[in-house]
Amino acid sequence: QLQLQESGPGLVKPSETLSLSCTVSGGSVSNVIYYWAWIRQPPGKGLEWIGSVYYSGDTFYNPALKHRVTISIDTPKNQFSLKLISVTAADTAFYYCARVPRGVIRGVNWFDPWGQGTLVTVSS
Amino acid sequence: DIVMTQSPDSLAVSLGERATINCKSSQSVLYNSNNKNNLAWYQQKAGQSPKLLIYWASTRESGVPDRFSGSGSGTDFTLTISSLQAEDVAVYYCQQSYTSPPTFGQGTKVEIK
């Protein structure tokens, strides 16, 4: 059974860089029929797709965050990662990683399964 | 971006009764090439991550109870819980994957009356 687990600091200072990793078990990030995604959810609010990555390293980003986001993949470690620069309080959220089956639009489809999520707070 | 609007924002339903959640997209999410609607539904229980219930608007994910069903096409979609159980208390989200960026509805909170 595929499982995803987010990891990284729970507290980041304003203007610094948020860095998270997602470790995949029970499956391979090199599987050609899937993308791997990051989604976030401010506490008590809705869901926002951050971006997706393919095993080849191809990336697909939300235009709203594209100028601040880098998603990368490490196939030997079976992990993918998120970096978000110049964070502010507005970036405080639960960050989830998820698997995305390939569809018509590259990097985009439904999300299943999701990791348990990790809360990242931006505060000095 | 495609805007997804759910209604109502919350609803309270008696145990065993039907719950109906609506989702409207700002443009059609139907692919003519494969005649599939790129619309998914998720359930998020308190303190948990979202769980996929339905994809392609009406295909139930493996393991999802058959009291959950999805319907609709084009811009108007519905998630129905035919007989509400206590474990169905959650927030439900719709999501389109017709275009990038994929976008979610604001969520509908389902409670027991």
Short mmCIF file of N, CA, C and O in Angstrom, two decimals, chain A residues 39 41 45-49 60-63 96 104-112 114-117, chain B residues 1 31 34 38 40 42 44 48-52 55-56 61 93 95 97-102 104 106:
data_model
loop_
_atom_site.label_atom_id
_atom_site.label_comp_id
_atom_site.label_asym_id
_atom_site.label_seq_id
_atom_site.Cartn_x
_atom_site.Cartn_y
_atom_site.Cartn_z
N ILE A 39 0.48 20.11 -2.13
CA ILE A 39 -0.75 20.89 -1.94
C ILE A 39 -0.68 21.49 -0.53
O ILE A 39 -0.15 20.85 0.39
N GLN A 41 -2.78 23.88 2.71
CA GLN A 41 -4.07 24.26 3.27
C GLN A 41 -3.84 25.10 4.52
O GLN A 41 -3.47 24.58 5.58
N LYS A 45 -8.86 26.63 6.34
CA LYS A 45 -9.19 27.17 5.02
C LYS A 45 -9.14 26.09 3.95
O LYS A 45 -9.07 24.89 4.26
N GLY A 46 -9.19 26.51 2.69
CA GLY A 46 -9.27 25.58 1.57
C GLY A 46 -7.92 25.11 1.06
O GLY A 46 -6.87 25.41 1.62
N LEU A 47 -7.97 24.36 -0.03
CA LEU A 47 -6.81 23.66 -0.58
C LEU A 47 -6.25 24.38 -1.79
O LEU A 47 -7.01 24.88 -2.64
N GLU A 48 -4.93 24.42 -1.89
CA GLU A 48 -4.24 25.08 -3.00
C GLU A 48 -3.13 24.16 -3.53
O GLU A 48 -2.25 23.77 -2.78
N TRP A 49 -3.21 23.85 -4.82
CA TRP A 49 -2.14 23.09 -5.46
C TRP A 49 -0.92 23.97 -5.63
O TRP A 49 -1.02 25.08 -6.15
N PHE A 60 5.78 21.24 -12.85
CA PHE A 60 4.58 21.97 -13.23
C PHE A 60 4.13 22.75 -12.00
O PHE A 60 3.90 22.15 -10.95
N TYR A 61 4.03 24.06 -12.12
CA TYR A 61 3.79 24.90 -10.95
C TYR A 61 2.51 25.72 -11.09
O TYR A 61 2.08 26.08 -12.18
N ASN A 62 1.93 26.05 -9.93
CA ASN A 62 0.83 26.99 -9.88
C ASN A 62 1.40 28.37 -10.22
O ASN A 62 2.34 28.83 -9.56
N PRO A 63 0.86 29.04 -11.23
CA PRO A 63 1.39 30.37 -11.59
C PRO A 63 1.41 31.35 -10.41
O PRO A 63 2.27 32.22 -10.36
N TYR A 96 0.80 19.18 2.26
CA TYR A 96 0.58 17.78 1.95
C TYR A 96 1.33 17.39 0.68
O TYR A 96 1.39 18.18 -0.28
N VAL A 104 -4.78 13.84 -19.03
CA VAL A 104 -4.70 14.57 -20.28
C VAL A 104 -3.76 15.76 -20.16
O VAL A 104 -2.95 16.04 -21.05
N ILE A 105 -3.85 16.46 -19.04
CA ILE A 105 -3.02 17.64 -18.81
C ILE A 105 -1.80 17.23 -17.98
O ILE A 105 -1.94 16.61 -16.92
N ARG A 106 -0.62 17.59 -18.44
CA ARG A 106 0.60 17.19 -17.76
C ARG A 106 0.64 17.75 -16.34
O ARG A 106 0.42 18.94 -16.12
N GLY A 107 0.96 16.88 -15.38
CA GLY A 107 1.12 17.29 -13.99
C GLY A 107 -0.16 17.46 -13.22
O GLY A 107 -0.11 17.75 -12.02
N VAL A 108 -1.28 17.24 -13.90
CA VAL A 108 -2.57 17.57 -13.28
C VAL A 108 -3.53 16.39 -13.38
O VAL A 108 -3.66 15.79 -14.45
N ASN A 109 -4.18 16.08 -12.28
CA ASN A 109 -5.25 15.09 -12.26
C ASN A 109 -5.78 15.06 -10.83
O ASN A 109 -5.57 16.02 -10.08
N TRP A 110 -6.45 14.00 -10.45
CA TRP A 110 -6.85 13.92 -9.05
C TRP A 110 -5.65 13.52 -8.19
O TRP A 110 -4.62 13.09 -8.69
N PHE A 111 -5.81 13.67 -6.86
CA PHE A 111 -4.72 13.43 -5.91
C PHE A 111 -5.09 12.24 -5.02
O PHE A 111 -6.08 12.27 -4.31
N ASP A 112 -4.26 11.19 -5.07
CA ASP A 112 -4.55 10.00 -4.29
C ASP A 112 -3.38 9.04 -4.28
O ASP A 112 -2.92 8.66 -5.36
N TRP A 114 -2.86 10.85 -0.19
CA TRP A 114 -2.21 12.02 0.39
C TRP A 114 -1.37 11.58 1.60
O TRP A 114 -1.70 10.61 2.26
N GLY A 115 -0.32 12.34 1.87
CA GLY A 115 0.38 12.16 3.12
C GLY A 115 -0.46 12.72 4.26
O GLY A 115 -1.51 13.34 4.03
N GLN A 116 0.00 12.52 5.48
CA GLN A 116 -0.77 13.00 6.64
C GLN A 116 -0.69 14.51 6.80
O GLN A 116 -1.51 15.09 7.50
N GLY A 117 0.30 15.12 6.15
CA GLY A 117 0.44 16.57 6.21
C GLY A 117 1.35 17.01 7.34
O GLY A 117 1.51 16.32 8.35
N ASP B 1 -7.92 30.98 -14.09
CA ASP B 1 -8.15 29.75 -13.34
C ASP B 1 -9.64 29.43 -13.30
O ASP B 1 -10.48 30.33 -13.29
N TYR B 31 -14.03 16.82 -21.08
CA TYR B 31 -13.16 16.60 -22.23
C TYR B 31 -13.97 15.91 -23.32
O TYR B 31 -14.45 14.80 -23.15
N ASN B 34 -12.46 12.31 -24.65
CA ASN B 34 -12.75 11.03 -24.00
C ASN B 34 -14.10 11.02 -23.29
O ASN B 34 -14.44 10.06 -22.61
N ASN B 38 -13.53 16.05 -15.78
CA ASN B 38 -12.34 16.03 -14.91
C ASN B 38 -12.67 16.67 -13.57
O ASN B 38 -12.22 17.77 -13.25
N ALA B 40 -13.24 15.69 -9.35
CA ALA B 40 -13.06 14.75 -8.26
C ALA B 40 -13.68 15.28 -6.98
O ALA B 40 -13.86 16.50 -6.82
N TYR B 42 -13.46 14.86 -2.62
CA TYR B 42 -12.66 14.42 -1.49
C TYR B 42 -13.43 14.59 -0.18
O TYR B 42 -14.27 15.48 -0.07
N GLN B 44 -12.59 15.17 3.90
CA GLN B 44 -11.55 15.49 4.88
C GLN B 44 -12.17 15.50 6.28
O GLN B 44 -12.93 16.41 6.62
N GLN B 48 -7.39 15.21 9.72
CA GLN B 48 -6.85 14.25 8.74
C GLN B 48 -6.61 14.93 7.40
O GLN B 48 -7.08 16.04 7.14
N SER B 49 -5.90 14.23 6.55
CA SER B 49 -5.69 14.72 5.19
C SER B 49 -6.89 14.32 4.33
O SER B 49 -7.65 13.40 4.69
N PRO B 50 -7.10 15.01 3.22
CA PRO B 50 -8.20 14.65 2.33
C PRO B 50 -8.05 13.23 1.79
O PRO B 50 -6.94 12.73 1.60
N LYS B 51 -9.20 12.62 1.53
CA LYS B 51 -9.26 11.28 0.97
C LYS B 51 -10.10 11.32 -0.30
O LYS B 51 -11.20 11.88 -0.31
N LEU B 52 -9.58 10.75 -1.37
CA LEU B 52 -10.31 10.71 -2.63
C LEU B 52 -11.52 9.80 -2.52
O LEU B 52 -11.41 8.65 -2.11
N TYR B 55 -13.73 10.14 -8.74
CA TYR B 55 -13.02 10.81 -9.82
C TYR B 55 -13.82 10.64 -11.11
O TYR B 55 -14.76 9.84 -11.17
N TRP B 56 -13.44 11.41 -12.12
CA TRP B 56 -14.22 11.46 -13.37
C TRP B 56 -15.70 11.70 -13.08
O TRP B 56 -16.58 11.14 -13.76
N GLU B 61 -13.87 5.64 -5.99
CA GLU B 61 -12.56 5.08 -5.71
C GLU B 61 -12.74 3.73 -5.00
O GLU B 61 -13.70 3.52 -4.24
N TYR B 93 -14.79 18.36 -0.51
CA TYR B 93 -14.27 19.29 -1.52
C TYR B 93 -14.44 18.70 -2.91
O TYR B 93 -14.20 17.50 -3.11
N GLN B 95 -12.91 19.19 -6.93
CA GLN B 95 -11.66 19.66 -7.54
C GLN B 95 -11.70 19.39 -9.03
O GLN B 95 -12.08 18.30 -9.45
N SER B 97 -9.63 19.10 -12.70
CA SER B 97 -8.33 18.87 -13.31
C SER B 97 -8.43 19.03 -14.83
O SER B 97 -7.67 18.41 -15.57
N TYR B 98 -9.36 19.87 -15.27
CA TYR B 98 -9.53 20.12 -16.70
C TYR B 98 -8.40 20.99 -17.24
O TYR B 98 -7.93 20.80 -18.35
N THR B 99 -7.99 21.95 -16.42
CA THR B 99 -6.87 22.81 -16.80
C THR B 99 -5.94 23.00 -15.61
O THR B 99 -6.33 22.74 -14.46
N SER B 100 -4.75 23.46 -15.90
CA SER B 100 -3.81 23.81 -14.85
C SER B 100 -3.89 25.31 -14.60
O SER B 100 -3.93 26.10 -15.56
N PRO B 101 -3.93 25.72 -13.35
CA PRO B 101 -3.77 24.92 -12.13
C PRO B 101 -5.06 24.21 -11.74
O PRO B 101 -6.16 24.77 -11.92
N PRO B 102 -4.95 22.99 -11.21
CA PRO B 102 -6.14 22.35 -10.65
C PRO B 102 -6.63 23.20 -9.49
O PRO B 102 -5.83 23.77 -8.73
N PHE B 104 -9.80 23.81 -6.31
CA PHE B 104 -10.73 23.17 -5.41
C PHE B 104 -11.89 24.11 -5.07
O PHE B 104 -11.73 25.34 -5.07
N GLN B 106 -14.54 25.54 -2.13
CA GLN B 106 -14.23 26.06 -0.79
C GLN B 106 -14.54 25.07 0.32
O GLN B 106 -14.18 25.30 1.48
#
